[in-house]
Coordinates of C-alpha atoms in Angstrom, one line a residue:
X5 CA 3.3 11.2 57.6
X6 CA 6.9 10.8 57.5
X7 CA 9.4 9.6 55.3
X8 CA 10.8 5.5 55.0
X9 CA 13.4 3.9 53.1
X10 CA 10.3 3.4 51.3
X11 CA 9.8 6.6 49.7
X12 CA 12.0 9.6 49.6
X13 CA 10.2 11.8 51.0
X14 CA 6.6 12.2 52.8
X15 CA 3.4 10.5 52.2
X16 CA -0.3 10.9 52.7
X17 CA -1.7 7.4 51.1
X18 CA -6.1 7.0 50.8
X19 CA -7.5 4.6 53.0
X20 CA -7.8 2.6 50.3
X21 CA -4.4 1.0 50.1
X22 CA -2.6 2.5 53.0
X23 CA -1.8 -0.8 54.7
X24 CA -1.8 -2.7 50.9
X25 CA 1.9 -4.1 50.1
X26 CA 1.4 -3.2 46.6
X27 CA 0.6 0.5 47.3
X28 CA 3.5 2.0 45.4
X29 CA 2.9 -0.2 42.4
X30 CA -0.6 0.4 42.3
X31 CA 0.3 4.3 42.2
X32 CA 2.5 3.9 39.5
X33 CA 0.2 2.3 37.5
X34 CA -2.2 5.2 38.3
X35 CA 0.4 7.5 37.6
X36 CA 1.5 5.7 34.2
X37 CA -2.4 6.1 33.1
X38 CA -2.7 9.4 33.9
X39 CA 0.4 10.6 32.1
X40 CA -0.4 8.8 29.0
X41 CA -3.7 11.0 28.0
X42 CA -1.2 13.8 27.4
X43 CA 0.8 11.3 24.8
X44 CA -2.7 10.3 23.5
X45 CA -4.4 13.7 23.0
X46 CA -2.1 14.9 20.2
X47 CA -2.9 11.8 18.3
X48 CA -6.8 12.4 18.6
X49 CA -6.7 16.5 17.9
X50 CA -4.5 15.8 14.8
X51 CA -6.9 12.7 13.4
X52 CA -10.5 14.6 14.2
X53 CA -9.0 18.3 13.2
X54 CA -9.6 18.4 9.3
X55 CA -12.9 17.4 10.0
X56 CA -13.6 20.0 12.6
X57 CA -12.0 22.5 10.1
X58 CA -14.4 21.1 7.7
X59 CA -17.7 21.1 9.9
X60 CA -16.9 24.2 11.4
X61 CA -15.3 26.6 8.9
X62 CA -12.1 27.0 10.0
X63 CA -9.7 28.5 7.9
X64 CA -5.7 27.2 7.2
X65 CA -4.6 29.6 9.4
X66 CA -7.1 28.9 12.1
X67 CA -7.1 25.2 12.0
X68 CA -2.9 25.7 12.1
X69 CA -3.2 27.8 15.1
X70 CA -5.6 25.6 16.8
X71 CA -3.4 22.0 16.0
X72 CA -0.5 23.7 18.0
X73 CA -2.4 25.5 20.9
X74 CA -2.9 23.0 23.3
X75 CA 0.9 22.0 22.9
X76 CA 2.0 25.4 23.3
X77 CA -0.2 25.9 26.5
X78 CA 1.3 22.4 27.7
X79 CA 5.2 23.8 27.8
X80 CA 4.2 27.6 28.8
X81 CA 2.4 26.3 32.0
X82 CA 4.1 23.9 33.2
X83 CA 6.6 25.7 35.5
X84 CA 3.4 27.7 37.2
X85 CA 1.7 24.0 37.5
X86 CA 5.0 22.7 39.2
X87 CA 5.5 25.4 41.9
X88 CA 1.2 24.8 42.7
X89 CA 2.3 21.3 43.1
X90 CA 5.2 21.8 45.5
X91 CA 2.9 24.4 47.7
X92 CA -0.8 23.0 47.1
X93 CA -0.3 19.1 47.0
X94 CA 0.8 17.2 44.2
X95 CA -2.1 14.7 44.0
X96 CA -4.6 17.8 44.4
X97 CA -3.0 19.4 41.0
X98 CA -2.9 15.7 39.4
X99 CA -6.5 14.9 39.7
X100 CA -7.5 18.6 39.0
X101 CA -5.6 18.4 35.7
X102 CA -7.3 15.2 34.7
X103 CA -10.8 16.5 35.4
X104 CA -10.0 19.5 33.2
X105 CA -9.0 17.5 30.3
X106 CA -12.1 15.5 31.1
X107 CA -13.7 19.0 30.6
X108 CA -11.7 20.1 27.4
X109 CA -12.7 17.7 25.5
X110 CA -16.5 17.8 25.7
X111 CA -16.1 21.3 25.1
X112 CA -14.4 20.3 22.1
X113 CA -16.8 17.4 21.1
X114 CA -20.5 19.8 21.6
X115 CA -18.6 23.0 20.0
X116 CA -20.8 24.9 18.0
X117 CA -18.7 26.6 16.5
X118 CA -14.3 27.1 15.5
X119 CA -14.5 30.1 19.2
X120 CA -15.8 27.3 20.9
X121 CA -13.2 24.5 20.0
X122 CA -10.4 26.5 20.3
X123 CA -11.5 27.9 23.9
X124 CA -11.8 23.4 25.2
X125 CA -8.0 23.2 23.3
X126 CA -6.7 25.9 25.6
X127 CA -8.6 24.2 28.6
X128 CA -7.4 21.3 27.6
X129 CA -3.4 22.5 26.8
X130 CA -3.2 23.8 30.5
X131 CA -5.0 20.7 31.9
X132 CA -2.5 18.6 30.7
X133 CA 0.4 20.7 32.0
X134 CA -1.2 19.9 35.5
X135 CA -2.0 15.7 35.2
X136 CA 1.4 15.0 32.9
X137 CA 3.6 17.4 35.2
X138 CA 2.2 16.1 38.4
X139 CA 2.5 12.6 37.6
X140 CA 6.1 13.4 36.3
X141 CA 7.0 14.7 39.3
X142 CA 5.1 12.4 42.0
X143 CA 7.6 9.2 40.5
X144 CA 10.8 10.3 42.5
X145 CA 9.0 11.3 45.3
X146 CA 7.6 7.9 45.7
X147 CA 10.5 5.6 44.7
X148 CA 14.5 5.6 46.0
X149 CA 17.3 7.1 42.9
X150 CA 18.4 3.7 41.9
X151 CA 14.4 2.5 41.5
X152 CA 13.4 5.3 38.8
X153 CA 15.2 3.6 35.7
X154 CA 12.9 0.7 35.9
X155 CA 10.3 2.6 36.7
X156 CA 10.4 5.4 34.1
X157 CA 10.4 2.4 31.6
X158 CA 6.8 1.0 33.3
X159 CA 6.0 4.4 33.0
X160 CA 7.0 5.5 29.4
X161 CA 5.8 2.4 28.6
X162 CA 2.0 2.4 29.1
X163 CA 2.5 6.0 27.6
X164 CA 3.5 4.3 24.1
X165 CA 1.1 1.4 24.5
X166 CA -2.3 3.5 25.7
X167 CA -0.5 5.9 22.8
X168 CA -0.4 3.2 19.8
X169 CA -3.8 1.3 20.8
X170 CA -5.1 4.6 21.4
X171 CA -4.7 6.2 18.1
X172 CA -6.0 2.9 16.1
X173 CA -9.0 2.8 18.3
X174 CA -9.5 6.7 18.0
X175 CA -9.3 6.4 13.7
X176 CA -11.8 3.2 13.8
X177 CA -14.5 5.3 16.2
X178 CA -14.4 8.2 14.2
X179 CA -14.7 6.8 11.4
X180 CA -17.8 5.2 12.6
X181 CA -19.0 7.5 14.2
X182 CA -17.7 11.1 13.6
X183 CA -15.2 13.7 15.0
X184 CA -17.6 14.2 18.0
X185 CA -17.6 11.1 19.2
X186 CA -13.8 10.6 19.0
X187 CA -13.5 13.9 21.0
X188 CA -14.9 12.4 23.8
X189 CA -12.0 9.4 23.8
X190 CA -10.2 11.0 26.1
X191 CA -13.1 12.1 28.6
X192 CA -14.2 9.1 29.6
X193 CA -10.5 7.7 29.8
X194 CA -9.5 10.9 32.2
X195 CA -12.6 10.4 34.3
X196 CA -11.8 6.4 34.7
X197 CA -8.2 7.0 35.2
X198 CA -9.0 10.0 38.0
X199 CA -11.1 7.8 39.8
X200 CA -8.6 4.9 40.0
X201 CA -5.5 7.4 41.0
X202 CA -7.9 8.9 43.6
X203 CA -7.8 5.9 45.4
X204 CA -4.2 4.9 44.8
X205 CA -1.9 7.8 44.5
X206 CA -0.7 9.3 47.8
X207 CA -0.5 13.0 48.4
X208 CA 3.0 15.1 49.0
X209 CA 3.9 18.3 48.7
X210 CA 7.3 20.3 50.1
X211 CA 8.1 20.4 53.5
X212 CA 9.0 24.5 53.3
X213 CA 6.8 27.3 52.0
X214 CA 8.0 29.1 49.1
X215 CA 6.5 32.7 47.6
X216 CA 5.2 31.4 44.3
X217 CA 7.7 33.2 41.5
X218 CA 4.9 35.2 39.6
X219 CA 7.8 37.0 37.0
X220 CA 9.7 34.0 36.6
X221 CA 6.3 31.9 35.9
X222 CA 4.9 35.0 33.4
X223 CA 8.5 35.6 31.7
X224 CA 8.9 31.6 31.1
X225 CA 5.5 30.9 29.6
X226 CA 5.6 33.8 27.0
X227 CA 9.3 32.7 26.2
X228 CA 8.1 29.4 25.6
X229 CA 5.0 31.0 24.2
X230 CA 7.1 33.3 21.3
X231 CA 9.5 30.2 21.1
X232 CA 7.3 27.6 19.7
X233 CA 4.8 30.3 17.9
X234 CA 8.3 31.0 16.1
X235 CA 8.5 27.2 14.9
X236 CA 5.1 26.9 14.2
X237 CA 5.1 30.3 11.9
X238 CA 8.6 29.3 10.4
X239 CA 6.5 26.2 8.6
X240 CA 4.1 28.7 6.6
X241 CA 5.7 31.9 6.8
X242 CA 9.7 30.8 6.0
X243 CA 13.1 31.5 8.7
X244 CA 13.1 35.0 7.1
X245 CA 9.8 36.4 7.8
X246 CA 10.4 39.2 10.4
X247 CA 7.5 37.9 12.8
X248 CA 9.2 34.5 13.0
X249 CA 12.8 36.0 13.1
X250 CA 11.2 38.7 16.0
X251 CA 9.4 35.9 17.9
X252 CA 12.5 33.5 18.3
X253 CA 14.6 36.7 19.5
X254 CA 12.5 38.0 21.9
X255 CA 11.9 34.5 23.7
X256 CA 16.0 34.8 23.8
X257 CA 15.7 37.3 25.6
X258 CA 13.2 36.8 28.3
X259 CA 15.0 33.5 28.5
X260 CA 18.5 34.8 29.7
X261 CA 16.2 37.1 31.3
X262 CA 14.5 34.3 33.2
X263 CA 17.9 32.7 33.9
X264 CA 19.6 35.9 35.5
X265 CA 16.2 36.6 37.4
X266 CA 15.8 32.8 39.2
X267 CA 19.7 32.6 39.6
X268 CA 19.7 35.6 41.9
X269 CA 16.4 34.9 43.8
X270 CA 17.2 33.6 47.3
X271 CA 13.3 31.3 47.1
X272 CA 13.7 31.0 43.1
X273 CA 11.1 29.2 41.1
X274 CA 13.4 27.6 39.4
X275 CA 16.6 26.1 40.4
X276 CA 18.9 27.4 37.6
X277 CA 21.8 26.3 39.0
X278 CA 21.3 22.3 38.3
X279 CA 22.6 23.5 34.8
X280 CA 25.9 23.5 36.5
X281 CA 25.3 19.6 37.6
X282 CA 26.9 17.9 34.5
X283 CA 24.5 15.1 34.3
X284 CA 21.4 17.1 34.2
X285 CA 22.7 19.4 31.4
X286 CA 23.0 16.4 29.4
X287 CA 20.0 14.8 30.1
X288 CA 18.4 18.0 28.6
X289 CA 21.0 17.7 25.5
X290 CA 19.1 14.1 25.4
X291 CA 15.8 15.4 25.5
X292 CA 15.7 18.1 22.6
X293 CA 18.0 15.8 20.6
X294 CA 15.3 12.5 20.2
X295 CA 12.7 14.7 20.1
X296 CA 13.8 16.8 17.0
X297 CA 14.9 12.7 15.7
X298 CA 11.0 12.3 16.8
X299 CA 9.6 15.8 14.8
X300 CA 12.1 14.7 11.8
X301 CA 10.3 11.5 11.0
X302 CA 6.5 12.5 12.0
X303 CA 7.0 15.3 9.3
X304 CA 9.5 13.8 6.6
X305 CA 8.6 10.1 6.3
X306 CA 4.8 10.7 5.3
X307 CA 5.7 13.4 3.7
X308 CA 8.2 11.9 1.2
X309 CA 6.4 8.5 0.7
X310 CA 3.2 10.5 -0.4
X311 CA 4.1 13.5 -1.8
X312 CA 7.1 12.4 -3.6
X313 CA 6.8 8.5 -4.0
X314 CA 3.3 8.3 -4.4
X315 CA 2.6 5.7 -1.6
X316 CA -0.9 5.4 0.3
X317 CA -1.7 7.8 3.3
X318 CA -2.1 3.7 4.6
X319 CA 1.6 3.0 3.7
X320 CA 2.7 6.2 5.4
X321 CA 0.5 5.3 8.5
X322 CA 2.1 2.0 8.6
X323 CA 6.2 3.3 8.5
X324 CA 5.5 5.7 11.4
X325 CA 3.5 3.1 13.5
X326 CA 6.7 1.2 13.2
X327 CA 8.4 4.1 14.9
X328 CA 6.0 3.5 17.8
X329 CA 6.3 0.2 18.1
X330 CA 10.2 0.4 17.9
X331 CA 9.5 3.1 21.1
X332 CA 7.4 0.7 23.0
X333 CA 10.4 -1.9 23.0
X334 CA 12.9 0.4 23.7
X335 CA 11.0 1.4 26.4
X336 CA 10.5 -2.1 28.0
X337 CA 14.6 -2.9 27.1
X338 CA 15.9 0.2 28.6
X339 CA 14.6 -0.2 31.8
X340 CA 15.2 -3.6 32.3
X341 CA 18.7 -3.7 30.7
X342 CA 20.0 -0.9 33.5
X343 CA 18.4 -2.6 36.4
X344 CA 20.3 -6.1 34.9
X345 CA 23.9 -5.1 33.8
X346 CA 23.7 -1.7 35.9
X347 CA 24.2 0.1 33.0
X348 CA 25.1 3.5 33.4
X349 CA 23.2 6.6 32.1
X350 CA 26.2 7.8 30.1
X351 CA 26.1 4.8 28.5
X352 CA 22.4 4.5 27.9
X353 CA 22.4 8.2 26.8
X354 CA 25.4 7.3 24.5
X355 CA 24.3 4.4 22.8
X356 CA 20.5 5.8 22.3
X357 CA 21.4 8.3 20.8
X358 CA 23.8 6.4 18.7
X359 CA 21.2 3.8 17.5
X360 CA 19.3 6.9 16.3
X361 CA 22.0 7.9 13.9
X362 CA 22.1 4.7 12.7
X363 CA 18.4 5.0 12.2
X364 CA 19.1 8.2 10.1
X365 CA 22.1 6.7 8.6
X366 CA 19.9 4.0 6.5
X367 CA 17.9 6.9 5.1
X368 CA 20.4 8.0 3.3
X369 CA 20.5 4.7 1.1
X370 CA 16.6 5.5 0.0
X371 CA 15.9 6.0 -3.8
X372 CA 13.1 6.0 -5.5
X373 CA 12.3 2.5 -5.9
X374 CA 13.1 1.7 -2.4
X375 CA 10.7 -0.8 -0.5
X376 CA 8.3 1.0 2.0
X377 CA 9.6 -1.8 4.6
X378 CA 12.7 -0.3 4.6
X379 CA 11.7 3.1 5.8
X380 CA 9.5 1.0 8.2
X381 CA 13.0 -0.7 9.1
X382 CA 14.6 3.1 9.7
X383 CA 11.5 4.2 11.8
X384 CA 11.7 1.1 14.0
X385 CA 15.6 1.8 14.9
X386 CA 15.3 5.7 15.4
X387 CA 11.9 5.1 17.6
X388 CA 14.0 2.4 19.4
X389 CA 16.8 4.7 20.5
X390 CA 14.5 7.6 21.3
X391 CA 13.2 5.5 24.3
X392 CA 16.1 3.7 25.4
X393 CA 17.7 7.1 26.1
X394 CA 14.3 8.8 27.2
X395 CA 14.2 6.4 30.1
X396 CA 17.8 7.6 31.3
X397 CA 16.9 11.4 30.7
X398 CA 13.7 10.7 32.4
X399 CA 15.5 9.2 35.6
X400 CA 18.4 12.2 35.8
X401 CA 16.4 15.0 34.9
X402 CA 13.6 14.1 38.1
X403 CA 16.5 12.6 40.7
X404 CA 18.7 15.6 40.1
X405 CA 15.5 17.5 41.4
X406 CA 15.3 18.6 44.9
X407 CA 12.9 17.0 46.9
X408 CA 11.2 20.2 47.3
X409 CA 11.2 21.3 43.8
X410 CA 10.3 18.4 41.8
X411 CA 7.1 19.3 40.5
X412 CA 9.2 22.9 39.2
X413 CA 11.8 20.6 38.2
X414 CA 9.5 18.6 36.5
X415 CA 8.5 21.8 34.0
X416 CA 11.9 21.4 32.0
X417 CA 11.3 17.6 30.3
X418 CA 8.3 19.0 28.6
X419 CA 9.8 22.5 27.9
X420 CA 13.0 20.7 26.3
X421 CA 11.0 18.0 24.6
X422 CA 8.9 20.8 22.5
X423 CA 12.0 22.5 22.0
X424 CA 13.6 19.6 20.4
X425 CA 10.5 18.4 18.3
X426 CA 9.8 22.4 17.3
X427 CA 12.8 22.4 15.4
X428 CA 12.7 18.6 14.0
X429 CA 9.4 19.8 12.6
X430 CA 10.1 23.6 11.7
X431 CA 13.6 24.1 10.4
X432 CA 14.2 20.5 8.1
X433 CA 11.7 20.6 5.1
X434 CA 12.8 24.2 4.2
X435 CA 16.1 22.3 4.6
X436 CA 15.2 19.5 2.2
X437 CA 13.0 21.8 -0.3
X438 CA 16.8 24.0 -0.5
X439 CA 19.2 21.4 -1.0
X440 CA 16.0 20.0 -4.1
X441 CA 16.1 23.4 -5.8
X442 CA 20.1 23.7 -6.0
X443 CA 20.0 20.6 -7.4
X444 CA 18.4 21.3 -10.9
X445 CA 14.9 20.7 -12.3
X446 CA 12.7 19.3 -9.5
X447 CA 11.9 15.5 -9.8
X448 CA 11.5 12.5 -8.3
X449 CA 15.3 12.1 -8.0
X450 CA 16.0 15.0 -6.8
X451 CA 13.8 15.0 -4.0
X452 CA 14.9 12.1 -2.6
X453 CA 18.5 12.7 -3.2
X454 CA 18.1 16.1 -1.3
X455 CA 16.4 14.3 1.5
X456 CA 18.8 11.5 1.5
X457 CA 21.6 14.1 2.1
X458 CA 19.5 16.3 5.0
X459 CA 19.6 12.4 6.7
X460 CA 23.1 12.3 6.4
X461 CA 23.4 15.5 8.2
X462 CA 21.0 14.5 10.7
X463 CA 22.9 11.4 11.7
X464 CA 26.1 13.0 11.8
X465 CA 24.8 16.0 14.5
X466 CA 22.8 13.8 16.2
X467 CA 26.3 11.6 16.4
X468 CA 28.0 14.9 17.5
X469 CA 25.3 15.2 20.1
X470 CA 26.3 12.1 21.2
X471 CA 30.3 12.7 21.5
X472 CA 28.9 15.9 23.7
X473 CA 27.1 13.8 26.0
X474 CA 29.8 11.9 26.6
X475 CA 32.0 14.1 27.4
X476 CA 30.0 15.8 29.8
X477 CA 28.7 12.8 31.7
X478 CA 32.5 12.1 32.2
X479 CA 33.4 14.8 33.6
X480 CA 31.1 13.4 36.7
X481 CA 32.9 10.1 37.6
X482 CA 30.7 9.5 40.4
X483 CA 27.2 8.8 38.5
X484 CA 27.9 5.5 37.4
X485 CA 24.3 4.0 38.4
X486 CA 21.1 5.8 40.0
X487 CA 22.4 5.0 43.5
X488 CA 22.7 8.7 43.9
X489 CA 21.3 11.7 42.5
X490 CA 23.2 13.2 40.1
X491 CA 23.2 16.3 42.2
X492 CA 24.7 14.7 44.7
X493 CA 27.3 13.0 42.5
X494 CA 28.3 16.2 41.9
X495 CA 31.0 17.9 43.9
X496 CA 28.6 21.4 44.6
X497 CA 26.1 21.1 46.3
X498 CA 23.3 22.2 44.3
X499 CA 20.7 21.4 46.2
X500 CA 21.7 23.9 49.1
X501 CA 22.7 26.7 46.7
X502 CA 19.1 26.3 45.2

């Protein structure tokens, strides 16, 4: 079991396709399946939940609490999942995972009762920690630097197509056939795709024991814990409530915390110190940027073209499905266009998250007689740029990991990503419903002139966030492809210091 110029590091491959050519394609199809439940199970929760709340009493507050559990539970235990990985086996925690969202959701389908549900959404939350993170982090273990730009765009790729065929085929069952039956979608899916990356995925874990960080594991998940609960409770209770104002301080806290605590470790859980590697630090500028340009238009599109325009729940289905499908190509061009013309990934980070100004920039023309196609049009171009410069952030974040850390490593995509879409969903409709009020007697107009203008802004910071990662990727010359870790690009050696 050692390692080729075939894969970076160590492999265990199943009998099964140990001698097949195709055996790292095969896995990454596996591992491209596997990932994409966790895309898909949001999708399915938020279709079947106001019929659970219905059938089973929930009230707001408990039908709010359970939508956001499982998400929560995905970002608080991740880290813990990675270091598992690293010490248990990676594949081990990757089919594990899968099986307990298998599990999850027939809890969630036979529930009796509202206890019940919520108990298969917290199996379910950590479950997909372990078979999203662990098929995250298997990718740069089995493919060279300069591979992972392609293959994060196979990869994100089947995410947004299992994602977009998913959700059509999740709305036509249940309404067929009811809330229980749609629960069990992503059962049988999880139990197929197990079976298939049991027999294709190869097993690898790191080369050196580590103690497993038990503070820095406890202190990140409830930071990440108090940090999202404070988004969540910002949308009912408002930014000035003193539970959502002492939530969002207190994960501060135990985040510097966390930082000071890993950085002086000599076995940290965490290596703290790939904030210091240029590249990486803005790859996670990336990340919580398109994903608060992802929360902005899952909340404010529907919500403006129903509530304020009068359009069909149908017609708002529609404009954000064009998002996705704008997402799926980006995905399949970003890949393909760095592997042809060697772009680099400040330029691919650059320009995505340019095009998703631009996407925010038409919004600002809206009014109220504007066509529904054309914020179809805006959708496409914002879901576009998200994926051209996921793929990039995808590929720096996992190749700046050490090959002993990835599945830790792994932990901060997710953690950044909720971040990101936390505030796109929490802080811009108070935002909007300010700007409508100052603007004199509420109407039609003034709506969507105060939601034009919150666009503007949005363009113009996500265009600053831009200018920021462009300056920072310059000021590491040496990452001009993925023909070297970014790490490595850099002049400190961050990989020994971790």
């Amino acid at each position: 079991m050692s390692a080729t110029g075939e894969t970076p590091v160590a492999q265990r491959w199943p009998a099964a396709v140990a001698g097949h050519r195709h055996r790292r394609a095969l896995a990454l199809v596996a591992l491209s399946l596997l990932s994409a439940l966790q895309v898909l199970d949001p999708s399915v929760n938020s279709l079947a939940l106001p019929a659970v709340a219905a059938d089973l009493g929930m009230n707001p507050g408990l039908q709010s609490f359970t939508s956001s559990i499982g998400t929560l539970l995905l970002a608080a235990a991740m880290l813990g999942i990675g270091i598992l990985g690293d010490q248990r086996g990676r594949r081990r925690v990757l089919l594990l995972g899968t099986l307990g969202m298998a599990v999850g959701g027939v809890v969630c389908a036979i529930a009796p009762g509202s206890g019940a549900f919520l108990a298969g959404r917290v199996v379910m939350g950590i479950s997909t920690a372990a078979s999203f993170g662990m098929s995250l982090a298997i990718l740069p273990t089995l493919f060279q630097p300069h591979e992972l730009p392609r293959v994060f765009g196979v990869w994100l790729g089947v995410q947004s197509a299992i994602s977009l065929l998913g959700t059509v085929g999740c709305g036509a069952v249940q309404a067929a056939l009811g809330w229980r039956m749609s629960c069990l979608i992503i059962p049988v899916l999880a139990v197929v795709f197990t079976a298939f990356g049991a027999v294709s995925v190869p097993e690898s874990r790191a080369a050196h024991h580590r103690r497993f960080d038990v503070v820095g594991v406890i202190v990140s998940a409830v930071a990440l814990l108090l940090l999202m609960g404070g988004f969540t409770m910002s949308g009912e209770l408002g930014w000035t409530d003193p539970a959502v104002i002492g939530a969002l301080v207190c994960s501060v806290v135990l985040l510097v915390f966390f930082g000071v605590w890993e950085a002086r470790r000599r076995d940290p859980g965490f290596p703290v110190r790939l904030f210091t590697v240029p590249a990486f630090t803005a790859a996670c500028v990336v990340g919580v940027a398109f994903n608060f340009a992802n929360g902005v238009i899952a909340v404010q599109l529907p919500n403006v073209l129903e509530s304020t325009l009068g359009r069909s729940a149908f017609v708002g289905s529609i404009v954000v499905s064009a998002m996705s499908v704008g997402m799926l190509l980006g995905t399949l061009a970003a890949g393909e266009a760095q592997k042809r013309w060697e772009l680099s990934a400040r330029t691919v980070f650059t320009s995505g998250l340019l095009t998703i100004a631009v996407g925010f920039a038409l919004l600002v023309f809206v009014r109220p007689d504007t066509g529904s196609w054309f914020f179809g049009v805006a959708a496409f171009v914002v879901g576009f740029g998200l994926m051209w410069a996921q793929n990039s952030e995808s590929a720096v974040i996992m190749s700046a990991a050490p090959k002993e850390m990835v599945g830790s490593v792994g932990a901060v995509k997710p953690a950044v990503g909720q971040l990101g879409m936390g505030l796109g969903m929490g802080i811009v409709s108070p935002i909007v419903q300010s700007i409508t009020r100052g603007s004199g007697p509420v109407s039609q107009q003034a709506t969507v002139s105060g939601f034009a203008m919150v666009m503007l802004c949005i363009a113009l910071a996500v265009a600053a966030c831009a200018l920021v990662v462009h300056l920072l990727m310059g000021r590491q010359k040496g990452l001009q492809s993925f023909d070297a870790p970014p790490a490595e690009a850099d002049h400190h050696d961050v990989r020994a210091a971790a």
